PDB file of C-alpha atoms in Angstrom:
ATOM      1  CA  MET A   1      -4.877  23.852   0.303  1.00 50.00           C
ATOM      2  CA  SER A   2      -6.683  23.032  -3.192  1.00 46.00           C
ATOM      3  CA  PHE A   3      -4.465  21.720  -5.743  1.00 46.00           C
ATOM      4  CA  ALA A   4      -6.252  23.596  -8.387  1.00 41.00           C
ATOM      5  CA  LYS A   5      -2.867  25.965  -8.817  1.00 42.00           C
ATOM      6  CA  PHE A   6      -1.049  22.779  -9.399  1.00 41.00           C
ATOM      7  CA  GLU A   7      -3.025  21.439 -12.546  1.00 39.00           C
ATOM      8  CA  SER A   8      -0.098  22.134 -14.781  1.00 36.00           C
ATOM      9  CA  ALA A   9       1.610  19.228 -12.561  1.00 37.00           C
ATOM     10  CA  ILE A  10       4.764  20.834 -11.052  1.00 38.00           C
ATOM     11  CA  THR A  11       7.677  18.436 -11.890  1.00 38.00           C
ATOM     12  CA  GLY A  12      11.070  17.636 -10.635  1.00 40.00           C
ATOM     13  CA  GLN A  13      13.821  15.304 -11.462  1.00 36.00           C
ATOM     14  CA  ILE A  14      17.076  13.971  -9.785  1.00 34.00           C
ATOM     15  CA  ALA A  15      19.368  11.551 -11.117  1.00 37.00           C
ATOM     16  CA  ASN A  16      21.813  10.014  -9.196  1.00 36.00           C
ATOM     17  CA  LEU A  17      24.710   7.923 -11.222  1.00 34.00           C
ATOM     18  CA  PHE A  18      26.039   4.667 -10.019  1.00 35.00           C
ATOM     19  CA  GLN A  19      28.933   2.392 -11.107  1.00 34.00           C
ATOM     20  CA  LYS A  20      27.359   0.020 -13.529  1.00 43.00           C
ATOM     21  CA  ARG A  21      23.746  -1.096 -14.773  1.00 48.00           C
ATOM     22  CA  GLY A  22      22.148  -3.188 -11.922  1.00 51.00           C
ATOM     23  CA  ALA A  23      24.557  -1.643  -9.028  1.00 73.00           C
ATOM     24  CA  VAL A  24      21.754   0.342  -7.560  1.00 83.00           C
ATOM     25  CA  GLU A  25      21.031  -0.551  -3.894  1.00 88.00           C
ATOM     26  CA  PRO A  26      17.486  -0.119  -1.811  1.00 90.00           C
ATOM     27  CA  SER A  27      19.397   2.203   0.689  1.00 91.00           C
ATOM     28  CA  ALA A  28      20.163   4.372  -2.408  1.00 90.00           C
ATOM     29  CA  LEU A  29      16.996   4.457  -3.622  1.00 93.00           C
ATOM     30  CA  ILE A  30      15.371   5.501  -0.437  1.00 95.00           C
ATOM     31  CA  LYS A  31      18.040   8.449   0.088  1.00 94.00           C
ATOM     32  CA  ALA A  32      17.244   9.380  -3.348  1.00 94.00           C
ATOM     33  CA  ILE A  33      13.410   9.519  -2.841  1.00 96.00           C
ATOM     34  CA  GLU A  34      14.127  11.444   0.507  1.00 95.00           C
ATOM     35  CA  ARG A  35      16.102  13.974  -1.466  1.00 94.00           C
ATOM     36  CA  GLU A  36      13.326  14.445  -4.014  1.00 94.00           C
ATOM     37  CA  VAL A  37      10.611  15.114  -1.331  1.00 94.00           C
ATOM     38  CA  ILE A  38      12.683  18.232   0.053  1.00 92.00           C
ATOM     39  CA  LYS A  39      13.955  19.176  -3.552  1.00 92.00           C
ATOM     40  CA  GLN A  40      10.274  19.793  -4.587  1.00 90.00           C
ATOM     41  CA  GLU A  41       8.862  21.323  -1.232  1.00 91.00           C
ATOM     42  CA  THR A  42       6.599  24.668  -1.860  1.00 92.00           C
ATOM     43  CA  LYS A  43       5.869  27.129   0.505  1.00 93.00           C
ATOM     44  CA  THR A  44       2.205  28.068   1.055  1.00 91.00           C
ATOM     45  CA  ASP A  45      -0.419  29.519   3.633  1.00 91.00           C
ATOM     46  CA  GLU A  46      -0.667  26.307   4.998  1.00 87.00           C
ATOM     47  CA  GLY A  47       2.881  25.309   5.609  1.00 90.00           C
ATOM     48  CA  ILE A  48       5.507  23.832   3.603  1.00 95.00           C
ATOM     49  CA  ILE A  49       3.898  21.108   1.305  1.00 95.00           C
ATOM     50  CA  VAL A  50       5.630  18.253  -0.703  1.00 96.00           C
ATOM     51  CA  PRO A  51       4.626  16.222  -3.801  1.00 95.00           C
ATOM     52  CA  ASN A  52       2.463  13.348  -3.505  1.00 95.00           C
ATOM     53  CA  ASP A  53       3.454  11.448  -6.739  1.00 96.00           C
ATOM     54  CA  TYR A  54       6.777   9.894  -7.063  1.00 96.00           C
ATOM     55  CA  THR A  55       7.666   7.976 -10.200  1.00 94.00           C
ATOM     56  CA  ILE A  56      11.018   6.215 -10.138  1.00 93.00           C
ATOM     57  CA  TYR A  57      12.573   5.300 -13.358  1.00 91.00           C
ATOM     58  CA  LEU A  58      15.424   2.603 -13.602  1.00 90.00           C
ATOM     59  CA  CYS A  59      17.243   0.522 -16.226  1.00 87.00           C
ATOM     60  CA  GLU A  60      15.333  -2.825 -16.810  1.00 85.00           C
ATOM     61  CA  GLU A  61      17.653  -5.237 -14.296  1.00 85.00           C
ATOM     62  CA  ASP A  62      17.481  -2.636 -11.682  1.00 88.00           C
ATOM     63  CA  CYS A  63      13.646  -2.458 -12.136  1.00 87.00           C
ATOM     64  CA  HIS A  64      12.765  -5.787 -12.067  1.00 85.00           C
ATOM     65  CA  ARG A  65      15.086  -6.363  -8.832  1.00 87.00           C
ATOM     66  CA  LEU A  66      13.947  -3.638  -6.925  1.00 88.00           C
ATOM     67  CA  SER A  67      10.245  -3.310  -7.691  1.00 86.00           C
ATOM     68  CA  ALA A  68       8.999  -5.907  -5.087  1.00 88.00           C
ATOM     69  CA  ALA A  69       6.106  -5.017  -2.900  1.00 91.00           C
ATOM     70  CA  ARG A  70       8.493  -4.466   0.194  1.00 91.00           C
ATOM     71  CA  MET A  71      10.520  -1.961  -1.461  1.00 93.00           C
ATOM     72  CA  ILE A  72       7.682  -0.072  -2.499  1.00 94.00           C
ATOM     73  CA  LYS A  73       6.496  -0.067   1.174  1.00 95.00           C
ATOM     74  CA  SER A  74      10.026   0.944   2.327  1.00 95.00           C
ATOM     75  CA  LEU A  75       9.553   3.946  -0.235  1.00 96.00           C
ATOM     76  CA  HIS A  76       6.086   4.728   0.989  1.00 96.00           C
ATOM     77  CA  GLU A  77       7.248   4.798   4.846  1.00 97.00           C
ATOM     78  CA  ALA A  78      10.816   6.468   3.681  1.00 97.00           C
ATOM     79  CA  VAL A  79       8.649   9.455   2.148  1.00 97.00           C
ATOM     80  CA  GLU A  80       6.278   9.953   4.890  1.00 97.00           C
ATOM     81  CA  ARG A  81       9.158   9.642   7.495  1.00 97.00           C
ATOM     82  CA  LYS A  82      10.943  12.815   5.785  1.00 97.00           C
ATOM     83  CA  ILE A  83       7.793  14.637   5.859  1.00 97.00           C
ATOM     84  CA  ILE A  84       7.623  14.267   9.443  1.00 97.00           C
ATOM     85  CA  ARG A  85      11.393  15.303  10.112  1.00 96.00           C
ATOM     86  CA  GLU A  86      11.368  18.187   7.876  1.00 95.00           C
ATOM     87  CA  ASN A  87       8.346  19.388   9.672  1.00 96.00           C
ATOM     88  CA  CYS A  88       6.489  19.558   5.961  1.00 95.00           C
ATOM     89  CA  PHE A  89       2.953  18.365   4.829  1.00 96.00           C
ATOM     90  CA  MET A  90       1.406  16.393   2.090  1.00 96.00           C
ATOM     91  CA  ASP A  91      -1.847  17.012   0.564  1.00 95.00           C
ATOM     92  CA  GLY A  92      -3.650  13.921  -1.310  1.00 94.00           C
ATOM     93  CA  LYS A  93      -2.823  10.324  -1.384  1.00 94.00           C
ATOM     94  CA  LEU A  94       0.883   9.425  -1.447  1.00 95.00           C
ATOM     95  CA  SER A  95       1.774   7.258  -4.836  1.00 94.00           C
ATOM     96  CA  VAL A  96       5.002   5.750  -5.302  1.00 95.00           C
ATOM     97  CA  LYS A  97       5.678   3.738  -8.442  1.00 93.00           C
ATOM     98  CA  ILE A  98       8.829   1.935 -10.670  1.00 92.00           C
ATOM     99  CA  GLU A  99       9.085   2.114 -14.120  1.00 90.00           C
ATOM    100  CA  LYS A 100      11.314   0.999 -16.589  1.00 88.00           C
ATOM    101  CA  MET A 101      13.783   3.517 -18.231  1.00 81.00           C
ATOM    102  CA  TYR A 102      13.999   3.146 -22.093  1.00 71.00           C
ATOM    103  CA  GLU A 103      16.851   5.290 -22.641  1.00 61.00           C
ATOM    104  CA  GLY A 104      19.419   2.877 -21.580  1.00 57.00           C
ATOM    105  CA  ASN A 105      20.369   5.074 -18.559  1.00 60.00           C
ATOM    106  CA  ASP A 106      22.058   3.720 -15.648  1.00 61.00           C
ATOM    107  CA  ALA A 107      21.090   6.410 -13.350  1.00 73.00           C
ATOM    108  CA  ILE A 108      17.972   6.543 -10.880  1.00 84.00           C
ATOM    109  CA  VAL A 109      15.379   9.393 -12.375  1.00 90.00           C
ATOM    110  CA  ILE A 110      12.479  10.163  -9.949  1.00 92.00           C
ATOM    111  CA  LYS A 111      10.076  12.629 -11.612  1.00 93.00           C
ATOM    112  CA  SER A 112       7.654  14.026  -8.707  1.00 94.00           C
ATOM    113  CA  LYS A 113       4.481  16.132  -9.233  1.00 93.00           C
ATOM    114  CA  PHE A 114       1.622  17.351  -6.941  1.00 93.00           C
ATOM    115  CA  VAL A 115      -1.625  15.322  -7.852  1.00 92.00           C
ATOM    116  CA  ASP A 116      -5.173  16.189  -6.815  1.00 85.00           C
ATOM    117  CA  GLY A 117      -6.398  12.463  -6.133  1.00 62.00           C
ATOM    118  CA  ASN A 118      -5.089   9.041  -7.447  1.00 51.00           C
ATOM    119  CA  SER A 119      -6.945   6.344  -9.641  1.00 48.00           C
ATOM    120  CA  ALA A 120      -6.822   3.443  -7.238  1.00 42.00           C
ATOM    121  CA  ASP A 121      -8.990   3.037  -4.682  1.00 41.00           C
ATOM    122  CA  GLU A 122      -7.184   0.753  -2.207  1.00 44.00           C
ATOM    123  CA  ASP A 123      -3.872  -0.468  -1.454  1.00 50.00           C
ATOM    124  CA  THR A 124      -2.855  -3.274  -3.899  1.00 48.00           C
ATOM    125  CA  ILE A 125       0.516  -4.405  -2.239  1.00 53.00           C
ATOM    126  CA  ASP A 126       0.435  -8.183  -1.474  1.00 53.00           C
ATOM    127  CA  LEU A 127       3.377  -8.651   1.229  1.00 55.00           C
ATOM    128  CA  ASP A 128       2.410 -12.296   1.524  1.00 52.00           C
ATOM    129  CA  ASN A 129       2.804 -13.263  -2.032  1.00 47.00           C
ATOM    130  CA  ASP A 130       5.695 -11.105  -3.284  1.00 46.00           C
ATOM    131  CA  VAL A 131       6.646 -12.510  -6.252  1.00 38.00           C
ATOM    132  CA  LEU A 132       7.963 -11.146  -9.446  1.00 33.00           C
ATOM    133  CA  SER A 133       4.926 -11.936 -11.412  1.00 29.00           C
ATOM    134  CA  ASN A 134       3.063  -9.311  -8.909  1.00 31.00           C
ATOM    135  CA  THR A 135       5.770  -7.057  -9.589  1.00 30.00           C
ATOM    136  CA  LEU A 136       5.026  -3.214  -8.913  1.00 36.00           C
ATOM    137  CA  VAL A 137       6.208  -2.010 -12.373  1.00 38.00           C
ATOM    138  CA  LYS A 138       4.330  -0.093 -14.740  1.00 38.00           C
ATOM    139  CA  ASP A 139       5.578  -1.498 -18.113  1.00 39.00           C
ATOM    140  CA  GLN A 140       4.106   0.098 -20.904  1.00 41.00           C
ATOM    141  CA  THR A 141       5.236  -2.980 -23.332  1.00 39.00           C
ATOM    142  CA  LEU A 142       3.387  -5.455 -20.752  1.00 37.00           C
ATOM    143  CA  ILE A 143       0.197  -3.156 -20.958  1.00 35.00           C
ATOM    144  CA  ALA A 144       0.191  -3.395 -24.378  1.00 40.00           C
ATOM    145  CA  GLU A 145       0.124  -7.021 -24.212  1.00 41.00           C
ATOM    146  CA  ASN A 146      -2.760  -6.959 -22.094  1.00 39.00           C
ATOM    147  CA  GLU A 147      -0.924  -8.300 -18.977  1.00 40.00           C
ATOM    148  CA  HIS A 148      -1.616  -7.151 -15.530  1.00 38.00           C
ATOM    149  CA  THR A 149       0.783  -5.027 -13.672  1.00 34.00           C
ATOM    150  CA  LEU A 150       0.333  -3.788  -9.809  1.00 36.00           C
ATOM    151  CA  ILE A 151       0.969  -0.204  -8.876  1.00 38.00           C
ATOM    152  CA  ALA A 152       1.097   1.021  -5.221  1.00 38.00           C
ATOM    153  CA  GLU A 153      -1.614   3.568  -4.211  1.00 41.00           C
ATOM    154  CA  LYS A 154      -2.076   4.910  -0.809  1.00 37.00           C
ATOM    155  CA  GLU A 155      -5.231   5.868   0.724  1.00 43.00           C
ATOM    156  CA  ASN A 156      -6.387   6.513   4.402  1.00 39.00           C
ATOM    157  CA  LEU A 157      -6.648   3.628   6.813  1.00 32.00           C
ATOM    158  CA  ASN A 158      -9.799   2.993   8.396  1.00 37.00           C
ATOM    159  CA  THR A 159     -10.240   5.469  11.481  1.00 41.00           C
ATOM    160  CA  SER A 160     -11.881   3.362  14.116  1.00 41.00           C
ATOM    161  CA  MET A 161      -9.795   1.519  16.629  1.00 44.00           C
ATOM    162  CA  ARG A 162      -8.139  -1.822  16.024  1.00 48.00           C
ATOM    163  CA  THR A 163      -9.936  -2.521  12.594  1.00 46.00           C
ATOM    164  CA  ASN A 164      -8.248  -3.455   9.589  1.00 45.00           C
ATOM    165  CA  PHE A 165      -9.447  -4.470   5.884  1.00 43.00           C
ATOM    166  CA  ALA A 166      -7.970  -7.056   4.502  1.00 43.00           C
ATOM    167  CA  ARG A 167      -4.570  -6.683   2.025  1.00 48.00           C
ATOM    168  CA  GLN A 168      -4.471  -3.067   3.517  1.00 63.00           C
ATOM    169  CA  ILE A 169      -0.957  -2.245   4.700  1.00 78.00           C
ATOM    170  CA  GLU A 170       0.034  -1.150   7.929  1.00 86.00           C
ATOM    171  CA  TYR A 171       2.791   1.407   7.532  1.00 92.00           C
ATOM    172  CA  GLU A 172       5.395   1.884  10.352  1.00 95.00           C
ATOM    173  CA  ILE A 173       5.780   5.892  10.436  1.00 96.00           C
ATOM    174  CA  ALA A 174       6.672   7.004  13.597  1.00 97.00           C
ATOM    175  CA  THR A 175       7.145   5.806  17.484  1.00 97.00           C
ATOM    176  CA  LEU A 176       6.032   6.784  20.869  1.00 96.00           C
ATOM    177  CA  THR A 177       8.378   5.950  23.359  1.00 95.00           C
ATOM    178  CA  LEU A 178       7.857   5.878  27.271  1.00 93.00           C
ATOM    179  CA  ASP A 179      10.688   7.628  28.786  1.00 86.00           C
ATOM    180  CA  ASP A 180      10.383   6.718  32.527  1.00 78.00           C
ATOM    181  CA  SER A 181      10.335   2.919  31.695  1.00 72.00           C
ATOM    182  CA  ASP A 182      13.094   0.861  33.243  1.00 73.00           C
ATOM    183  CA  GLU A 183      13.167  -0.800  29.522  1.00 76.00           C
ATOM    184  CA  LYS A 184      12.963   1.091  26.211  1.00 82.00           C
ATOM    185  CA  VAL A 185       8.899   0.639  25.715  1.00 89.00           C
ATOM    186  CA  GLN A 186       7.877   1.816  22.036  1.00 93.00           C
ATOM    187  CA  PHE A 187       4.868   1.693  20.015  1.00 95.00           C
ATOM    188  CA  ILE A 188       4.317   2.295  16.192  1.00 96.00           C
ATOM    189  CA  LEU A 189       2.447   4.679  14.626  1.00 96.00           C
ATOM    190  CA  GLY A 190       1.280   4.326  11.157  1.00 95.00           C
ATOM    191  CA  GLU A 191      -1.758   5.991   9.365  1.00 94.00           C
ATOM    192  CA  ARG A 192      -5.144   4.949  11.562  1.00 94.00           C
ATOM    193  CA  GLN A 193      -6.256   6.470  14.741  1.00 96.00           C
ATOM    194  CA  PHE A 194      -4.065   5.626  17.932  1.00 97.00           C
ATOM    195  CA  TYR A 195      -5.865   5.554  21.542  1.00 98.00           C
ATOM    196  CA  ILE A 196      -3.992   6.321  24.877  1.00 97.00           C
ATOM    197  CA  GLY A 197      -5.488   5.831  28.182  1.00 96.00           C
ATOM    198  CA  ARG A 198      -6.041   3.724  30.978  1.00 96.00           C
ATOM    199  CA  LYS A 199      -8.816   1.459  29.296  1.00 95.00           C
ATOM    200  CA  GLU A 200      -8.046  -1.766  28.318  1.00 94.00           C
ATOM    201  CA  SER A 201      -8.925  -1.339  24.740  1.00 94.00           C
ATOM    202  CA  ASN A 202      -6.713   1.618  23.962  1.00 96.00           C
ATOM    203  CA  ASP A 203      -3.405   0.976  21.836  1.00 95.00           C
ATOM    204  CA  MET A 204      -1.063   2.269  24.483  1.00 96.00           C
ATOM    205  CA  ILE A 205      -2.777   1.467  27.840  1.00 95.00           C
ATOM    206  CA  LEU A 206      -1.164   3.381  30.836  1.00 94.00           C
ATOM    207  CA  THR A 207      -2.287   2.422  34.136  1.00 92.00           C
ATOM    208  CA  ASP A 208      -1.191   5.389  36.223  1.00 93.00           C
ATOM    209  CA  GLU A 209      -3.930   7.250  38.007  1.00 95.00           C
ATOM    210  CA  SER A 210      -3.151  10.677  36.632  1.00 96.00           C
ATOM    211  CA  VAL A 211      -4.173   9.367  32.923  1.00 96.00           C
ATOM    212  CA  SER A 212      -7.892   8.997  31.816  1.00 96.00           C
ATOM    213  CA  ARG A 213      -9.568   6.165  30.593  1.00 96.00           C
ATOM    214  CA  ILE A 214      -9.349   7.600  27.095  1.00 96.00           C
ATOM    215  CA  HIS A 215      -7.180  10.451  27.906  1.00 97.00           C
ATOM    216  CA  ALA A 216      -6.062  11.217  24.127  1.00 97.00           C
ATOM    217  CA  TYR A 217      -5.761   9.964  20.484  1.00 98.00           C
ATOM    218  CA  ILE A 218      -3.381  10.509  17.650  1.00 98.00           C
ATOM    219  CA  SER A 219      -4.957  10.857  14.209  1.00 97.00           C
ATOM    220  CA  TYR A 220      -3.602  11.287  10.681  1.00 96.00           C
ATOM    221  CA  ASP A 221      -3.960  14.160   8.511  1.00 96.00           C
ATOM    222  CA  ARG A 222      -2.127  15.903   5.619  1.00 95.00           C
ATOM    223  CA  HIS A 223       0.378  13.030   6.169  1.00 96.00           C
ATOM    224  CA  ARG A 224       1.155  14.243   9.801  1.00 97.00           C
ATOM    225  CA  HIS A 225       0.248  12.623  13.161  1.00 98.00           C
ATOM    226  CA  ILE A 226      -1.967  14.929  15.320  1.00 98.00           C
ATOM    227  CA  LEU A 227      -2.380  14.465  19.145  1.00 98.00           C
ATOM    228  CA  HIS A 228      -5.930  15.328  20.428  1.00 98.00           C
ATOM    229  CA  ASP A 229      -6.796  15.837  24.159  1.00 97.00           C
ATOM    230  CA  THR A 230     -10.123  14.153  25.172  1.00 95.00           C
ATOM    231  CA  GLU A 231     -11.037  16.535  27.963  1.00 94.00           C
ATOM    232  CA  SER A 232      -8.826  14.481  30.159  1.00 95.00           C
ATOM    233  CA  LEU A 233      -8.943  15.225  33.676  1.00 94.00           C
ATOM    234  CA  ASN A 234      -4.977  16.268  34.114  1.00 95.00           C
ATOM    235  CA  GLY A 235      -4.259  17.236  30.630  1.00 95.00           C
ATOM    236  CA  THR A 236      -2.183  16.565  27.533  1.00 97.00           C
ATOM    237  CA  TYR A 237       0.987  18.788  27.059  1.00 98.00           C
ATOM    238  CA  ILE A 238       3.632  18.941  24.345  1.00 97.00           C
ATOM    239  CA  ASN A 239       6.917  20.249  25.136  1.00 97.00           C
ATOM    240  CA  LYS A 240       5.451  21.458  28.561  1.00 95.00           C
ATOM    241  CA  ASN A 241       2.470  23.295  26.651  1.00 97.00           C
ATOM    242  CA  LEU A 242      -0.733  22.333  27.539  1.00 97.00           C
ATOM    243  CA  ILE A 243      -2.693  21.658  24.180  1.00 96.00           C
ATOM    244  CA  SER A 244      -6.191  20.303  23.039  1.00 96.00           C
ATOM    245  CA  MET A 245      -5.230  19.461  19.659  1.00 97.00           C
ATOM    246  CA  GLN A 246      -1.511  20.069  18.003  1.00 97.00           C
ATOM    247  CA  GLU A 247       0.303  18.275  15.292  1.00 97.00           C
ATOM    248  CA  LEU A 248       3.431  16.463  16.452  1.00 97.00           C
ATOM    249  CA  LYS A 249       7.124  17.116  15.500  1.00 97.00           C
ATOM    250  CA  HIS A 250       9.897  14.852  15.326  1.00 97.00           C
ATOM    251  CA  GLY A 251      11.556  14.887  19.140  1.00 97.00           C
ATOM    252  CA  ASP A 252       8.529  16.334  20.448  1.00 97.00           C
ATOM    253  CA  LYS A 253       8.229  15.602  24.479  1.00 97.00           C
ATOM    254  CA  ILE A 254       4.823  14.668  25.637  1.00 98.00           C
ATOM    255  CA  LEU A 255       3.269  14.506  28.870  1.00 97.00           C
ATOM    256  CA  ILE A 256       0.038  12.199  29.643  1.00 97.00           C
ATOM    257  CA  GLY A 257      -1.075  12.979  32.985  1.00 94.00           C
ATOM    258  CA  ASN A 258       2.197  12.131  34.858  1.00 94.00           C
ATOM    259  CA  ILE A 259       3.502   9.922  31.887  1.00 95.00           C
ATOM    260  CA  PRO A 260       6.213  11.272  29.767  1.00 95.00           C
ATOM    261  CA  VAL A 261       6.512  10.091  26.279  1.00 96.00           C
ATOM    262  CA  THR A 262       8.566  10.945  23.171  1.00 97.00           C
ATOM    263  CA  TYR A 263       7.429  11.107  19.595  1.00 98.00           C
ATOM    264  CA  GLU A 264      10.001  10.605  16.832  1.00 97.00           C
ATOM    265  CA  ALA A 265       9.689   9.486  13.020  1.00 96.00           C
ATOM    266  CA  LEU A 266      11.290   6.021  12.567  1.00 93.00           C
TER     267      LEU A 266
END
């Protein structure tokens, strides 16, 4: 769906009060952005879509304390996982920013909107050098003083097998769990394509003879995982239905040849 109709930047806000300045915990921030995702959902002919741009406003103390790279990464993942659990979609790249609130309010305020494209060309979170000097805060005062700040933006990761670019982030969004294994064997799904089959170069290697060498793969589109069968000999099933391509929902039961697998959002 085109975002042309959203050029006016539909915006929503959510504010949650806490006991005192500096009291906001990471778990509360994650819950707040999850609520905002669903609050602003919009029904369309192509499914329920949610905003792709989120700006979180915090008091100065909370802003500097919570704007670390790993917190931004956790917020990205929380939004992606909520989309899957609620069976929604998102168009465009996801952007999450933390900014300082100038009103002296002790609340969390989140403004969300639909944006057609973002300004950043690549992910800029550096998890190996997560220090305050590289804080992910968009502070107008600092900008005025010509100091640089980082703003986390997300783009599609490379779609080829096992290829990563330097500094790009591997988001952990969902899992595939082997249901017939004696021990709980899980595979993490992010945004890159994920291959399943007997061939050793696959991400999930299944040695059962009912599984083809490259049996299936999972792509990522509109912030949802999509399972594709690659014309395998014994087929791919979701909830007992034979499929050629289908988006995955939280809790789906998948059959790869004779191997049962469960898909779940983290």
